[in-house]
Every structure is written in C-alpha cells, then in structure tokens.
C-alpha cells in the first residue's frame, strides 16, 4: 500500500521542471519535501493531480497499484489522492458542504456533522464553514479549511503544499497534530511540502527529502530538516537540471526568449 512515483519527468507550459523524480510514500507514513522557491514542489503536486497545462513526459505514478496518470483529476481524487493546495482556489457560490457532498455522495446532514467535528478538532470557527469555498478567508483560514476537508474526506494519501503558510503558532500546532492523527486513524500517507521544520514538530516525518531544481538530491530522517534550517539549501546547490539546459521535449507554447 503506497503512493509510488517513478522517474517522473514533467513540466508546465513548455518548460521541463521535474527531471526524473522517484519516491514511495507508504500508507501511514509522513514524507517531507523541502526545497528552495521555484524548485518545482508545487509542479509535482499539480502534475500528480493532472492540472491542465502540466505535461508528463515520462515516468509513472501509482496509488496502491492504480495508475494515476491514466485518470482524469476527479478519478485520481476518487482513487484516494488529496491535494491541499499552496494557494487554495476561491469558488464563489459553492459552499464547502456542496463540495464534500459531491466528493463523498453522503447525506448532507452527515457531512455537515463531520465538518463541525473536524472544525472543532483544529479550533476553526464554525461560522467559516458556511461561506462559499475559500471566499473571504485569510490565508491561514484557507489552510484550516483544507484540513477540515482532509478530515471529512479521509483520503488515502495527501499532498499538503505549504500547509503551514499563513498559520499562527496555535493553528499550526492544531493542524499538524490533526494530520498526524490521520496517519494513525485511517492510515493516511502524507507528502508534506514545507520550508519549515516547525510543521514537523507535531507532524513528525519518517523521511525528509531535499529537492533542488526538480530532483531529490538527498533523503534522510527528521535530522535532515533540522540541519536544513541551519544551513539552508546552499550545500545542496547543483548545476544539474538548470532550467534552460534541458529544454526541449515539451512543446514550447510561448516560444523561447
Ligand atoms: P515551488 O513550488 O518549488 O516554489 P513551482 O513548482 O511553483 O516551485 O515552480 C517551479 C518553476 O515552474 C518556477 O520556475 C515557476 O516559475 C515555473 N512555473 C510554475 N507554474 C508555471 C506556469 N503555469 N507557467 C510557466 N511556468 C510556471
Ligand atoms: Mg510551491
């Protein structure tokens, strides 16, 4: 039981970003993916979910044996993959309960009840639950909204893209604790994209990956995240995979400058 990514080469809008990425996240495991701005962390999350504009050139991704890349986005979600977006999308006119009802096909009353339980668990004010999806929420409130969805949907694997951004210390602790509990409660496997070791205080990582220019350049235990906090990514700087050196293979939709 695992989310297996093998030799993934992918890009967006004619630019190759991921240069052969492999990783295996087992059920119940927490993997942290840490890397500099622009290294392609969010690209990985979008490519795995099949966001339009993202092109997979080669490689595979399977979820408990299901070929994710062959499926439309909604079926990837149905197969058990969840994305907590770095910048959650605002959807005016659509309530959280509507989204979760579509996702789960359960009666509205059950979903509303589960939403309230999950909100309470992370100290998220219930009045936010009745707003249109992410509309008029602060950055941190959006992240907590994503966490409520995670708890109600109970996916098999979750990619959490900078779940910590915008959260105050109390919210950060509550949210990371909730995600950790999910690994035990329903065997959630987590790929946590983050810049900060503080997310990993409660959400302890089994494996930490250092990700630079579209490649994993080091993997280790939690001590690696602590070390990164001190050294930054400089020791891992690499000339390989320079943005333009490996262009080609994707249609360059906007033309090269
Ligand atoms: P990270 O999440 O690690 O900060 P991203 O995956 O967001 O990095 O971005 C990786 C690279 O891809 C960056 O150079 C970024 O400018 C580029 N990029 C991201 N999205 C697009 C897009 N829609 N069109 C063109 N380039 C993009
Ligand atoms: Mg990002």
XYZ file of N, CA and C and ligand atoms in Angstrom:
799
model
N 0.850 -1.197 0.000
C 0.000 0.000 0.000
C 0.882 1.242 0.000
N 0.988 1.846 -1.177
C 1.808 3.056 -1.202
C 1.548 3.899 -2.450
N 1.942 5.134 -2.336
C 1.939 6.054 -3.467
C 3.350 5.991 -4.050
N 3.447 5.498 -5.272
C 4.771 5.250 -5.856
C 4.972 6.143 -7.079
N 5.984 6.976 -7.017
C 6.317 7.855 -8.146
C 7.667 7.393 -8.675
N 7.719 7.141 -9.980
C 8.967 6.613 -10.548
C 9.425 7.440 -11.736
N 10.615 7.979 -11.629
C 11.291 8.660 -12.741
C 10.402 9.683 -13.439
N 9.706 10.466 -12.664
C 8.749 11.403 -13.246
C 9.464 12.606 -13.880
N 9.217 12.753 -15.160
C 9.726 13.917 -15.897
C 8.498 14.690 -16.355
N 8.394 15.937 -15.914
C 7.172 16.685 -16.206
C 7.462 18.173 -16.238
N 6.550 18.893 -16.841
C 6.738 20.335 -16.939
C 5.426 21.052 -17.107
N 5.561 22.341 -17.253
C 4.375 23.176 -17.420
C 4.652 24.220 -18.477
N 3.669 24.404 -19.354
C 3.775 25.418 -20.390
C 5.122 25.406 -21.101
N 5.523 24.214 -21.540
C 6.716 24.097 -22.364
C 8.025 24.096 -21.614
N 7.969 24.137 -20.300
C 9.203 24.185 -19.522
C 9.316 22.914 -18.680
N 10.407 22.176 -18.856
C 10.583 20.963 -18.066
C 11.006 21.348 -16.655
N 10.281 20.866 -15.662
C 10.540 21.260 -14.272
C 11.013 20.065 -13.436
N 10.366 18.930 -13.604
C 10.754 17.736 -12.840
C 11.647 16.860 -13.711
N 12.834 16.574 -13.211
C 13.843 15.892 -14.029
C 14.065 14.456 -13.588
N 12.980 13.709 -13.411
C 13.161 12.305 -13.044
C 13.070 12.130 -11.546
N 11.841 12.233 -11.026
C 11.649 12.185 -9.585
C 11.051 10.840 -9.173
N 11.660 10.228 -8.177
C 11.148 8.963 -7.666
C 10.981 9.057 -6.156
N 9.846 8.557 -5.672
C 9.661 8.461 -4.224
C 8.498 7.524 -3.932
N 8.551 6.889 -2.780
C 7.484 5.978 -2.380
C 6.994 6.368 -0.998
N 5.734 6.767 -0.931
C 5.131 7.139 0.349
C 4.202 6.007 0.761
N 4.553 5.322 1.829
C 3.733 4.210 2.298
C 2.527 4.708 3.082
N 1.487 3.876 3.158
C 0.325 4.204 3.980
C 0.789 4.484 5.410
N 0.266 5.560 5.990
C 0.602 5.893 7.368
C 1.934 6.601 7.548
N 2.667 6.777 6.455
C 3.977 7.443 6.554
C 3.857 8.944 6.299
N 4.820 9.672 6.831
C 4.917 11.102 6.550
C 6.259 11.375 5.880
N 6.206 11.901 4.663
C 7.411 12.331 3.973
C 7.375 13.838 3.850
N 8.478 14.488 4.147
C 8.570 15.935 3.963
C 9.406 16.214 2.728
N 8.940 17.148 1.921
C 9.673 17.555 0.722
C 10.049 19.019 0.909
N 11.350 19.269 0.993
C 11.826 20.625 1.276
C 12.759 21.063 0.161
N 12.570 22.282 -0.312
C 13.445 22.770 -1.367
C 13.217 24.244 -1.606
N 14.166 24.888 -2.275
C 14.074 26.329 -2.490
C 12.872 26.729 -3.342
N 12.544 27.990 -3.300
C 11.489 28.537 -4.147
C 11.784 28.209 -5.593
N 10.761 27.804 -6.311
C 10.920 27.584 -7.747
C 11.573 26.269 -8.107
N 11.784 25.388 -7.122
C 12.460 24.119 -7.431
C 11.502 23.112 -8.079
N 10.191 23.374 -7.985
C 9.231 22.503 -8.673
C 8.342 21.698 -7.736
N 8.276 22.104 -6.470
C 7.483 21.352 -5.486
C 5.996 21.396 -5.836
N 5.510 22.586 -6.108
C 4.083 22.694 -6.455
C 3.801 22.056 -7.807
N 4.782 22.136 -8.704
C 4.629 21.480 -10.005
C 4.383 19.986 -9.810
N 5.115 19.384 -8.887
C 4.910 17.968 -8.592
C 3.468 17.714 -8.155
N 2.969 18.571 -7.261
C 1.607 18.361 -6.762
C 0.591 18.507 -7.893
N 0.777 19.499 -8.756
C -0.178 19.700 -9.853
C -0.079 18.584 -10.891
N 1.141 18.157 -11.171
C 1.323 17.086 -12.157
C 0.657 15.797 -11.669
N 0.778 15.528 -10.378
C 0.187 14.286 -9.851
C -1.335 14.318 -9.883
N -1.890 15.522 -9.748
C -3.351 15.641 -9.787
C -3.873 15.873 -11.199
N -2.970 16.146 -12.147
C -3.425 16.318 -13.522
C -4.006 17.676 -13.827
N -3.430 18.702 -13.241
C -3.910 20.050 -13.536
C -3.644 20.387 -15.000
N -4.620 20.991 -15.687
C -4.420 21.350 -17.095
C -3.184 22.224 -17.272
N -2.439 21.972 -18.347
C -1.222 22.741 -18.617
C 0.032 22.004 -18.189
N -0.137 21.024 -17.285
C 1.017 20.255 -16.797
C 1.153 18.993 -17.639
N 2.336 18.788 -18.181
C 2.560 17.682 -19.116
C 3.552 16.691 -18.514
N 3.157 15.425 -18.483
C 4.074 14.363 -18.043
C 4.769 13.835 -19.292
N 6.073 13.915 -19.312
C 6.826 13.398 -20.461
C 7.086 11.913 -20.322
N 7.477 11.503 -19.119
C 7.743 10.085 -18.883
C 7.700 9.819 -17.389
N 7.674 8.540 -17.053
C 7.605 8.151 -15.651
C 6.208 7.662 -15.296
N 6.080 7.167 -14.064
C 4.799 6.610 -13.630
C 4.451 7.092 -12.225
N 3.160 7.037 -11.927
C 2.685 7.320 -10.570
C 1.509 6.397 -10.298
N 1.628 5.598 -9.260
C 0.546 4.679 -8.914
C 0.149 4.861 -7.455
N -1.135 4.651 -7.212
C -1.672 4.743 -5.853
C -2.242 3.370 -5.499
N -1.614 2.700 -4.588
C -1.996 1.324 -4.236
C -2.207 0.495 -5.500
N -1.341 0.719 -6.479
C -1.376 -0.074 -7.702
C -2.185 0.541 -8.839
N -2.999 1.566 -8.544
C -3.797 2.208 -9.598
C -2.944 3.226 -10.354
N -2.983 3.158 -11.672
C -2.221 4.093 -12.498
C -2.895 5.464 -12.477
N -2.337 6.365 -11.694
C -2.963 7.684 -11.548
C -2.946 8.470 -12.843
N -1.840 8.370 -13.579
C -1.651 9.263 -14.718
C -2.615 8.958 -15.863
N -3.260 7.790 -15.799
C -4.229 7.427 -16.842
C -5.611 8.011 -16.542
N -5.780 8.606 -15.369
C -7.123 9.013 -14.926
C -7.323 10.518 -15.000
N -8.569 10.953 -15.225
C -8.874 12.375 -15.067
C -8.755 12.757 -13.590
N -8.618 14.040 -13.329
C -8.363 14.517 -11.969
C -9.368 13.977 -10.949
N -10.647 14.017 -11.290
C -11.641 13.614 -10.285
C -11.505 12.148 -9.912
N -11.052 11.339 -10.879
C -10.872 9.922 -10.545
C -9.586 9.694 -9.742
N -8.611 10.568 -9.926
C -7.407 10.476 -9.083
C -7.809 10.750 -7.639
N -8.686 11.742 -7.474
C -9.177 12.066 -6.127
C -9.991 10.898 -5.584
N -10.829 10.353 -6.423
C -11.666 9.222 -6.003
C -10.821 8.004 -5.640
N -9.673 7.872 -6.315
C -8.779 6.751 -6.001
C -8.126 6.920 -4.630
N -8.210 8.170 -4.095
C -7.707 8.373 -2.739
C -6.596 9.403 -2.603
N -6.428 10.235 -3.645
C -5.373 11.255 -3.570
C -5.997 12.624 -3.274
N -5.432 13.304 -2.313
C -5.948 14.611 -1.883
C -4.838 15.633 -2.036
N -5.187 16.811 -2.520
C -4.210 17.902 -2.579
C -4.677 19.078 -1.740
N -3.859 19.428 -0.772
C -4.051 20.683 -0.054
C -3.198 21.708 -0.786
N -3.840 22.591 -1.524
C -3.107 23.486 -2.426
C -2.328 24.568 -1.691
N -1.217 24.968 -2.301
C -0.453 26.080 -1.726
C -1.325 27.340 -1.696
N -2.053 27.557 -2.771
C -2.964 28.702 -2.832
C -4.376 28.192 -3.128
N -5.128 27.834 -2.084
C -6.460 27.273 -2.311
C -7.326 28.227 -3.149
N -8.067 27.635 -4.054
C -8.857 28.410 -5.004
C -10.158 28.894 -4.360
N -10.507 30.133 -4.640
C -11.794 30.653 -4.175
C -12.862 30.277 -5.194
N -13.956 29.738 -4.696
C -15.043 29.331 -5.596
C -16.346 29.988 -5.132
N -16.605 31.196 -5.626
C -17.823 31.902 -5.209
C -19.066 31.088 -5.556
N -20.019 31.079 -4.666
C -21.300 30.435 -4.954
C -21.348 28.954 -4.619
N -20.196 28.385 -4.272
C -20.175 26.955 -3.939
C -19.725 26.791 -2.490
N -20.574 26.193 -1.692
C -20.258 26.016 -0.272
C -19.384 24.798 -0.037
N -18.715 24.791 1.089
C -17.868 23.654 1.454
C -18.687 22.364 1.513
N -19.875 22.486 2.060
C -20.715 21.279 2.200
C -21.084 20.725 0.824
N -21.265 21.620 -0.163
C -21.593 21.164 -1.526
C -20.429 20.364 -2.111
N -19.220 20.878 -1.897
C -18.024 20.214 -2.421
C -17.883 18.823 -1.809
N -18.045 18.765 -0.504
C -17.843 17.490 0.187
C -18.961 16.498 -0.133
N -20.160 17.021 -0.368
C -21.267 16.134 -0.741
C -20.996 15.507 -2.112
N -20.483 16.322 -3.028
C -20.125 15.796 -4.351
C -19.009 14.756 -4.237
N -18.043 15.051 -3.374
C -16.892 14.167 -3.242
C -17.288 12.823 -2.641
N -18.178 12.865 -1.673
C -18.443 11.665 -0.883
C -19.771 10.988 -1.200
N -20.712 11.749 -1.749
C -22.028 11.183 -2.032
C -22.791 10.778 -0.778
N -22.446 11.397 0.348
C -23.136 11.089 1.613
C -24.227 12.140 1.864
N -25.186 11.824 2.729
C -26.248 12.800 3.027
C -25.677 14.079 3.628
N -26.303 15.199 3.259
C -25.790 16.499 3.681
C -25.680 16.617 5.208
N -26.648 16.049 5.899
C -26.634 16.174 7.364
C -25.401 15.484 7.956
N -25.034 14.337 7.394
C -23.856 13.612 7.889
C -22.589 14.412 7.624
N -22.555 15.012 6.435
C -21.369 15.768 6.072
C -21.242 17.023 6.928
N -22.354 17.700 7.120
C -22.336 18.897 7.960
C -21.859 18.548 9.362
N -22.314 17.407 9.872
C -21.904 16.991 11.217
C -20.404 16.699 11.252
N -19.910 15.994 10.237
C -18.481 15.662 10.186
C -17.632 16.924 10.059
N -18.125 17.897 9.270
C -17.400 19.167 9.124
C -17.241 19.859 10.472
N -18.314 19.819 11.262
C -18.254 20.511 12.556
C -17.305 19.804 13.515
N -17.310 18.503 13.474
C -16.371 17.748 14.315
C -14.932 18.102 13.936
N -14.656 18.111 12.627
C -13.297 18.394 12.163
C -12.887 19.834 12.465
N -13.824 20.759 12.312
C -13.523 22.167 12.602
C -13.154 22.329 14.075
N -13.943 21.692 14.918
C -13.708 21.753 16.360
C -12.329 21.194 16.720
N -11.950 20.127 16.050
C -10.669 19.479 16.351
C -9.481 20.384 16.112
N -9.627 21.324 15.155
C -8.499 22.224 14.886
C -8.816 23.661 15.315
N -9.851 23.807 16.122
C -10.175 25.128 16.654
C -10.541 26.131 15.576
N -11.257 25.654 14.565
C -11.638 26.513 13.438
C -13.089 26.922 13.654
N -13.316 28.222 13.657
C -14.643 28.731 13.964
C -15.678 28.220 12.960
N -16.750 27.645 13.493
C -17.784 27.051 12.637
C -18.401 28.030 11.654
N -18.366 29.320 12.000
C -19.059 30.261 11.105
C -18.362 30.337 9.745
N -17.083 29.932 9.676
C -16.386 29.944 8.384
C -16.893 28.839 7.456
N -17.502 27.834 8.050
C -17.895 26.662 7.260
C -19.041 26.967 6.307
N -19.791 28.015 6.604
C -20.965 28.311 5.783
C -20.657 29.265 4.640
N -19.419 29.741 4.570
C -19.057 30.649 3.479
C -18.846 29.880 2.188
N -18.915 30.608 1.083
C -18.540 29.988 -0.194
C -17.083 29.561 -0.086
N -16.721 28.521 -0.835
C -15.418 27.874 -0.665
C -14.257 28.865 -0.760
N -13.587 29.050 0.362
C -12.386 29.888 0.464
C -12.606 31.377 0.227
N -13.860 31.767 -0.024
C -14.123 33.180 -0.295
C -14.080 33.958 1.018
N -13.380 35.080 0.994
C -13.251 35.943 2.171
C -12.587 35.252 3.354
N -11.744 34.273 3.073
C -10.954 33.667 4.147
C -9.519 34.171 4.050
N -8.888 34.331 5.198
C -7.470 34.694 5.201
C -6.655 33.483 4.759
N -5.368 33.695 4.503
C -4.506 32.590 4.076
C -4.545 31.428 5.055
N -4.434 31.740 6.329
C -4.425 30.702 7.358
C -5.770 30.004 7.478
N -6.844 30.786 7.306
C -8.183 30.171 7.368
C -8.397 29.205 6.198
N -7.850 29.558 5.045
C -7.955 28.645 3.898
C -7.243 27.326 4.202
N -6.090 27.421 4.832
C -5.340 26.205 5.155
C -6.103 25.344 6.149
N -6.786 25.992 7.068
C -7.565 25.209 8.030
C -8.799 24.617 7.354
N -9.320 25.367 6.391
C -10.440 24.860 5.600
C -10.027 23.584 4.842
N -8.809 23.595 4.305
C -8.294 22.412 3.603
C -8.178 21.233 4.573
N -7.779 21.554 5.789
C -7.592 20.497 6.789
C -8.929 19.889 7.194
N -9.954 20.730 7.255
C -11.302 20.208 7.527
C -11.703 19.242 6.414
N -11.448 19.638 5.163
C -11.795 18.768 4.028
C -11.049 17.437 4.113
N -9.777 17.519 4.465
C -8.965 16.308 4.598
C -9.584 15.349 5.622
N -9.991 15.924 6.749
C -10.547 15.100 7.821
C -11.881 14.469 7.449
N -12.693 15.214 6.677
C -14.013 14.687 6.297
C -13.871 13.656 5.169
N -13.004 13.951 4.203
C -12.866 13.059 3.039
C -12.104 11.777 3.392
N -11.179 11.889 4.318
C -10.355 10.728 4.709
C -9.723 10.030 3.502
N -8.898 10.751 2.760
C -8.240 10.157 1.592
C -7.158 9.162 2.041
N -6.598 8.452 1.075
C -5.513 7.521 1.403
C -4.175 8.235 1.496
N -3.985 9.193 0.589
C -2.716 9.939 0.552
C -3.024 11.413 0.375
N -2.240 12.255 1.031
C -2.449 13.693 0.914
C -1.134 14.382 0.594
N -1.175 15.234 -0.421
C -0.057 16.131 -0.692
C -0.452 17.463 -0.083
N 0.325 17.924 0.853
C -0.017 19.163 1.553
C 1.038 20.199 1.203
N 0.640 21.130 0.337
C 1.598 22.085 -0.219
C 1.648 23.341 0.649
N 2.670 23.420 1.461
C 2.865 24.533 2.388
C 1.624 24.769 3.243
N 1.204 23.692 3.869
C 0.042 23.768 4.758
C 0.282 24.761 5.887
N 1.552 24.978 6.202
C 1.889 25.856 7.322
C 1.856 27.337 6.969
N 1.766 27.664 5.675
C 1.886 29.090 5.339
C 0.642 29.846 5.800
N 0.878 30.928 6.490
C -0.221 31.775 6.959
C -0.820 31.363 8.286
N -0.359 30.249 8.848
C -0.931 29.801 10.124
C -0.174 30.388 11.305
N -0.929 30.833 12.317
C -0.257 31.260 13.542
C 0.173 30.015 14.326
N 0.958 30.202 15.362
C 1.564 29.042 16.038
C 0.532 28.064 16.587
N -0.571 28.603 17.114
C -1.587 27.707 17.681
C -2.272 26.899 16.588
N -2.619 27.590 15.493
C -3.282 26.905 14.382
C -2.340 25.878 13.770
N -1.065 26.247 13.674
C -0.072 25.330 13.105
C 0.004 24.040 13.920
N 0.021 24.203 15.228
C 0.109 23.034 16.096
C -1.143 22.169 15.936
N -2.306 22.817 15.919
C -3.566 22.064 15.825
C -3.665 21.328 14.493
N -3.292 22.010 13.421
C -3.418 21.422 12.085
C -2.416 20.282 11.903
N -1.178 20.500 12.314
C -0.186 19.443 12.110
C -0.490 18.236 12.999
N -1.047 18.497 14.174
C -1.442 17.386 15.042
C -2.595 16.597 14.404
N -3.543 17.322 13.834
C -4.686 16.652 13.182
C -4.215 15.739 12.041
N -3.258 16.246 11.256
C -2.773 15.443 10.129
C -2.031 14.219 10.660
N -1.244 14.422 11.693
C -0.528 13.283 12.281
C -1.513 12.219 12.767
N -2.571 12.681 13.427
C -3.566 11.719 13.929
C -4.204 10.945 12.782
N -4.360 11.623 11.641
C -4.961 10.957 10.476
C -4.089 9.788 10.001
N -2.783 9.908 10.181
C -1.901 8.809 9.760
C -2.183 7.554 10.592
N -2.601 7.776 11.829
C -2.915 6.629 12.690
C -4.387 6.220 12.560
N -5.269 7.212 12.514
C -6.718 6.927 12.474
C -7.128 6.168 11.226
N -6.671 6.654 10.071
C -7.096 5.966 8.848
C -5.941 5.719 7.883
N -4.729 5.656 8.439
C -3.581 5.228 7.643
C -3.182 6.194 6.549
N -3.468 7.484 6.759
C -3.134 8.482 5.745
C -1.621 8.520 5.487
N -1.240 8.463 4.218
C 0.147 8.706 3.833
C 0.274 10.170 3.433
N 1.327 10.830 3.896
C 1.434 12.282 3.714
C 2.712 12.657 2.981
N 2.564 13.516 1.985
C 3.714 14.178 1.380
C 3.578 15.653 1.732
N 4.348 16.081 2.711
C 4.223 17.446 3.219
C 5.307 18.324 2.604
N 4.883 19.273 1.784
C 5.811 20.231 1.199
C 5.922 21.393 2.171
N 7.126 21.675 2.619
C 7.265 22.761 3.591
C 8.666 23.351 3.563
N 8.767 24.564 4.036
C 10.080 25.189 4.196
C 10.557 25.100 5.633
N 9.641 24.730 6.526
C 9.950 24.929 7.929
C 9.850 23.659 8.752
N 10.862 23.461 9.548
C 10.913 22.331 10.450
C 9.774 22.383 11.465
N 9.253 23.590 11.719
C 8.234 23.721 12.775
C 6.958 22.950 12.433
N 6.653 22.790 11.135
C 5.489 21.964 10.768
C 5.705 20.544 11.253
N 6.978 20.135 11.272
C 7.320 18.743 11.549
C 7.500 18.471 13.037
N 7.235 19.502 13.865
C 7.328 19.287 15.311
C 6.242 18.318 15.753
N 5.017 18.541 15.280
C 3.910 17.623 15.602
C 3.758 16.560 14.519
N 3.873 17.028 13.283
C 3.723 16.109 12.144
C 5.092 15.494 11.861
N 5.532 14.622 12.754
C 6.898 14.113 12.629
C 7.069 13.317 11.340
N 8.152 13.598 10.642
C 8.386 12.968 9.342
C 9.160 11.666 9.512
N 8.782 10.672 8.733
C 9.567 9.446 8.668
C 10.764 9.646 7.750
N 10.533 10.409 6.677
C 11.580 10.649 5.696
C 11.542 12.122 5.286
N 12.700 12.724 5.159
C 12.803 14.099 4.667
C 13.594 14.077 3.368
N 13.041 14.711 2.329
C 13.718 14.786 1.043
C 14.122 16.226 0.773
N 15.332 16.406 0.297
C 15.767 17.724 -0.161
C 15.611 17.749 -1.670
N 14.917 18.770 -2.151
C 14.502 18.815 -3.542
C 15.034 20.105 -4.169
N 15.919 19.958 -5.144
C 16.538 21.125 -5.768
C 16.453 20.990 -7.282
N 15.948 22.023 -7.935
C 15.874 22.039 -9.395
C 15.270 20.772 -9.978
N 14.153 20.366 -9.405
C 13.410 19.258 -9.989
C 13.956 17.877 -9.712
N 14.882 17.794 -8.749
C 15.450 16.485 -8.407
C 15.563 16.347 -6.901
N 15.373 15.133 -6.395
C 15.681 14.860 -4.996
C 17.191 14.671 -4.896
N 17.837 15.533 -4.111
C 19.299 15.477 -4.034
C 19.787 14.849 -2.733
N 18.874 14.678 -1.767
C 19.246 13.989 -0.531
C 17.975 13.532 0.164
N 18.040 12.422 0.861
C 16.921 11.952 1.677
C 17.477 11.468 2.993
N 16.712 11.651 4.052
C 17.194 11.222 5.354
C 16.078 11.246 6.371
N 16.445 11.228 7.622
C 15.455 11.259 8.700
C 15.160 12.693 9.112
N 14.394 12.854 10.208
C 13.993 14.186 10.683
C 15.186 15.121 10.919
N 16.345 14.534 11.213
C 17.518 15.378 11.496
C 17.897 16.210 10.275
N 17.518 15.723 9.088
C 17.842 16.452 7.863
C 17.085 17.782 7.812
N 15.841 17.778 8.284
C 15.048 19.010 8.298
C 15.649 20.014 9.280
N 16.110 19.517 10.409
C 16.730 20.397 11.398
C 18.020 20.992 10.843
N 18.756 20.167 10.116
C 20.017 20.629 9.529
C 19.754 21.702 8.466
N 18.725 21.476 7.646
C 18.396 22.449 6.599
C 18.070 23.817 7.183
N 17.405 23.772 8.330
C 17.033 25.017 8.998
C 18.283 25.840 9.293
N 19.380 25.157 9.593
C 20.634 25.845 9.911
C 21.412 26.225 8.659
N 21.537 25.292 7.746
C 22.452 25.500 6.616
C 21.787 26.121 5.400
N 20.443 26.050 5.340
C 19.781 26.433 4.101
C 20.074 25.397 3.025
N 19.745 25.739 1.782
C 19.886 24.767 0.693
C 21.231 24.881 -0.016
N 22.017 25.850 0.412
C 23.289 26.126 -0.271
C 24.170 24.880 -0.448
N 24.313 24.057 0.614
C 25.174 22.873 0.447
C 24.669 21.911 -0.621
N 23.410 22.068 -0.999
C 22.823 21.140 -1.973
C 22.716 21.760 -3.354
N 23.222 22.975 -3.493
C 23.121 23.638 -4.792
C 23.785 22.761 -5.840
N 23.154 22.700 -6.995
C 23.655 21.806 -8.030
C 23.520 22.490 -9.371
N 24.427 22.170 -10.269
C 24.338 22.729 -11.616
C 23.415 21.898 -12.488
N 23.150 20.674 -12.012
C 22.317 19.781 -12.827
C 20.907 20.322 -12.929
N 20.270 20.047 -14.034
C 18.870 20.404 -14.193
C 18.629 21.890 -14.246
N 19.618 22.625 -14.662
C 19.431 24.051 -14.805
C 18.258 24.285 -15.749
N 17.452 25.295 -15.412
C 16.159 25.467 -16.084
C 16.223 25.352 -17.601
N 17.223 25.959 -18.209
C 17.207 26.035 -19.658
C 18.078 24.970 -20.324
N 18.954 24.341 -19.521
C 19.922 23.432 -20.115
C 19.261 22.183 -20.678
N 18.065 21.848 -20.136
C 17.440 20.612 -20.581
C 16.107 20.880 -21.265
N 15.996 22.059 -21.831
C 14.751 22.385 -22.516
C 14.570 21.452 -23.701
N 13.390 21.418 -24.210
C 13.124 20.520 -25.332
C 12.363 19.317 -24.821
N 11.650 18.675 -25.701
C 10.869 17.532 -25.285
C 9.426 17.926 -24.987
N 9.215 19.145 -24.591
C 7.870 19.661 -24.426
C 7.642 20.717 -25.495
N 6.427 20.834 -25.933
C 6.135 21.907 -26.875
C 6.292 23.235 -26.158
N 7.071 24.094 -26.712
C 7.266 25.392 -26.083
C 6.172 26.338 -26.574
N 5.106 26.362 -25.781
C 3.899 27.048 -26.254
C 4.091 28.549 -26.439
N 4.949 29.119 -25.616
C 5.117 30.561 -25.700
C 6.388 30.957 -26.447
N 7.122 29.978 -26.924
C 8.361 30.280 -27.637
C 9.462 30.626 -26.655
N 10.690 30.372 -27.040
C 11.813 30.694 -26.160
C 12.226 32.142 -26.399
N 12.599 32.831 -25.330
C 13.044 34.215 -25.483
C 14.387 34.289 -26.212
P 7.977 25.664 -5.896
O 6.608 25.202 -5.502
O 9.060 24.683 -5.569
O 8.298 27.025 -5.346
P 6.863 25.692 -8.564
O 6.583 24.270 -8.837
O 5.708 26.563 -8.208
O 8.025 25.807 -7.484
O 7.575 26.337 -9.837
C 8.659 25.726 -10.492
C 9.026 26.531 -11.705
O 7.978 26.445 -12.671
C 9.250 28.000 -11.443
O 10.354 28.415 -12.215
C 7.969 28.625 -11.909
O 8.190 29.935 -12.354
C 7.558 27.721 -13.050
N 6.103 27.690 -13.246
C 5.186 27.318 -12.330
N 3.951 27.393 -12.836
C 4.080 27.836 -14.107
C 3.175 28.123 -15.156
N 1.852 27.981 -15.005
N 3.689 28.550 -16.338
C 5.022 28.677 -16.505
N 5.925 28.426 -15.551
C 5.482 28.012 -14.367
Mg 5.155 25.958 -4.343
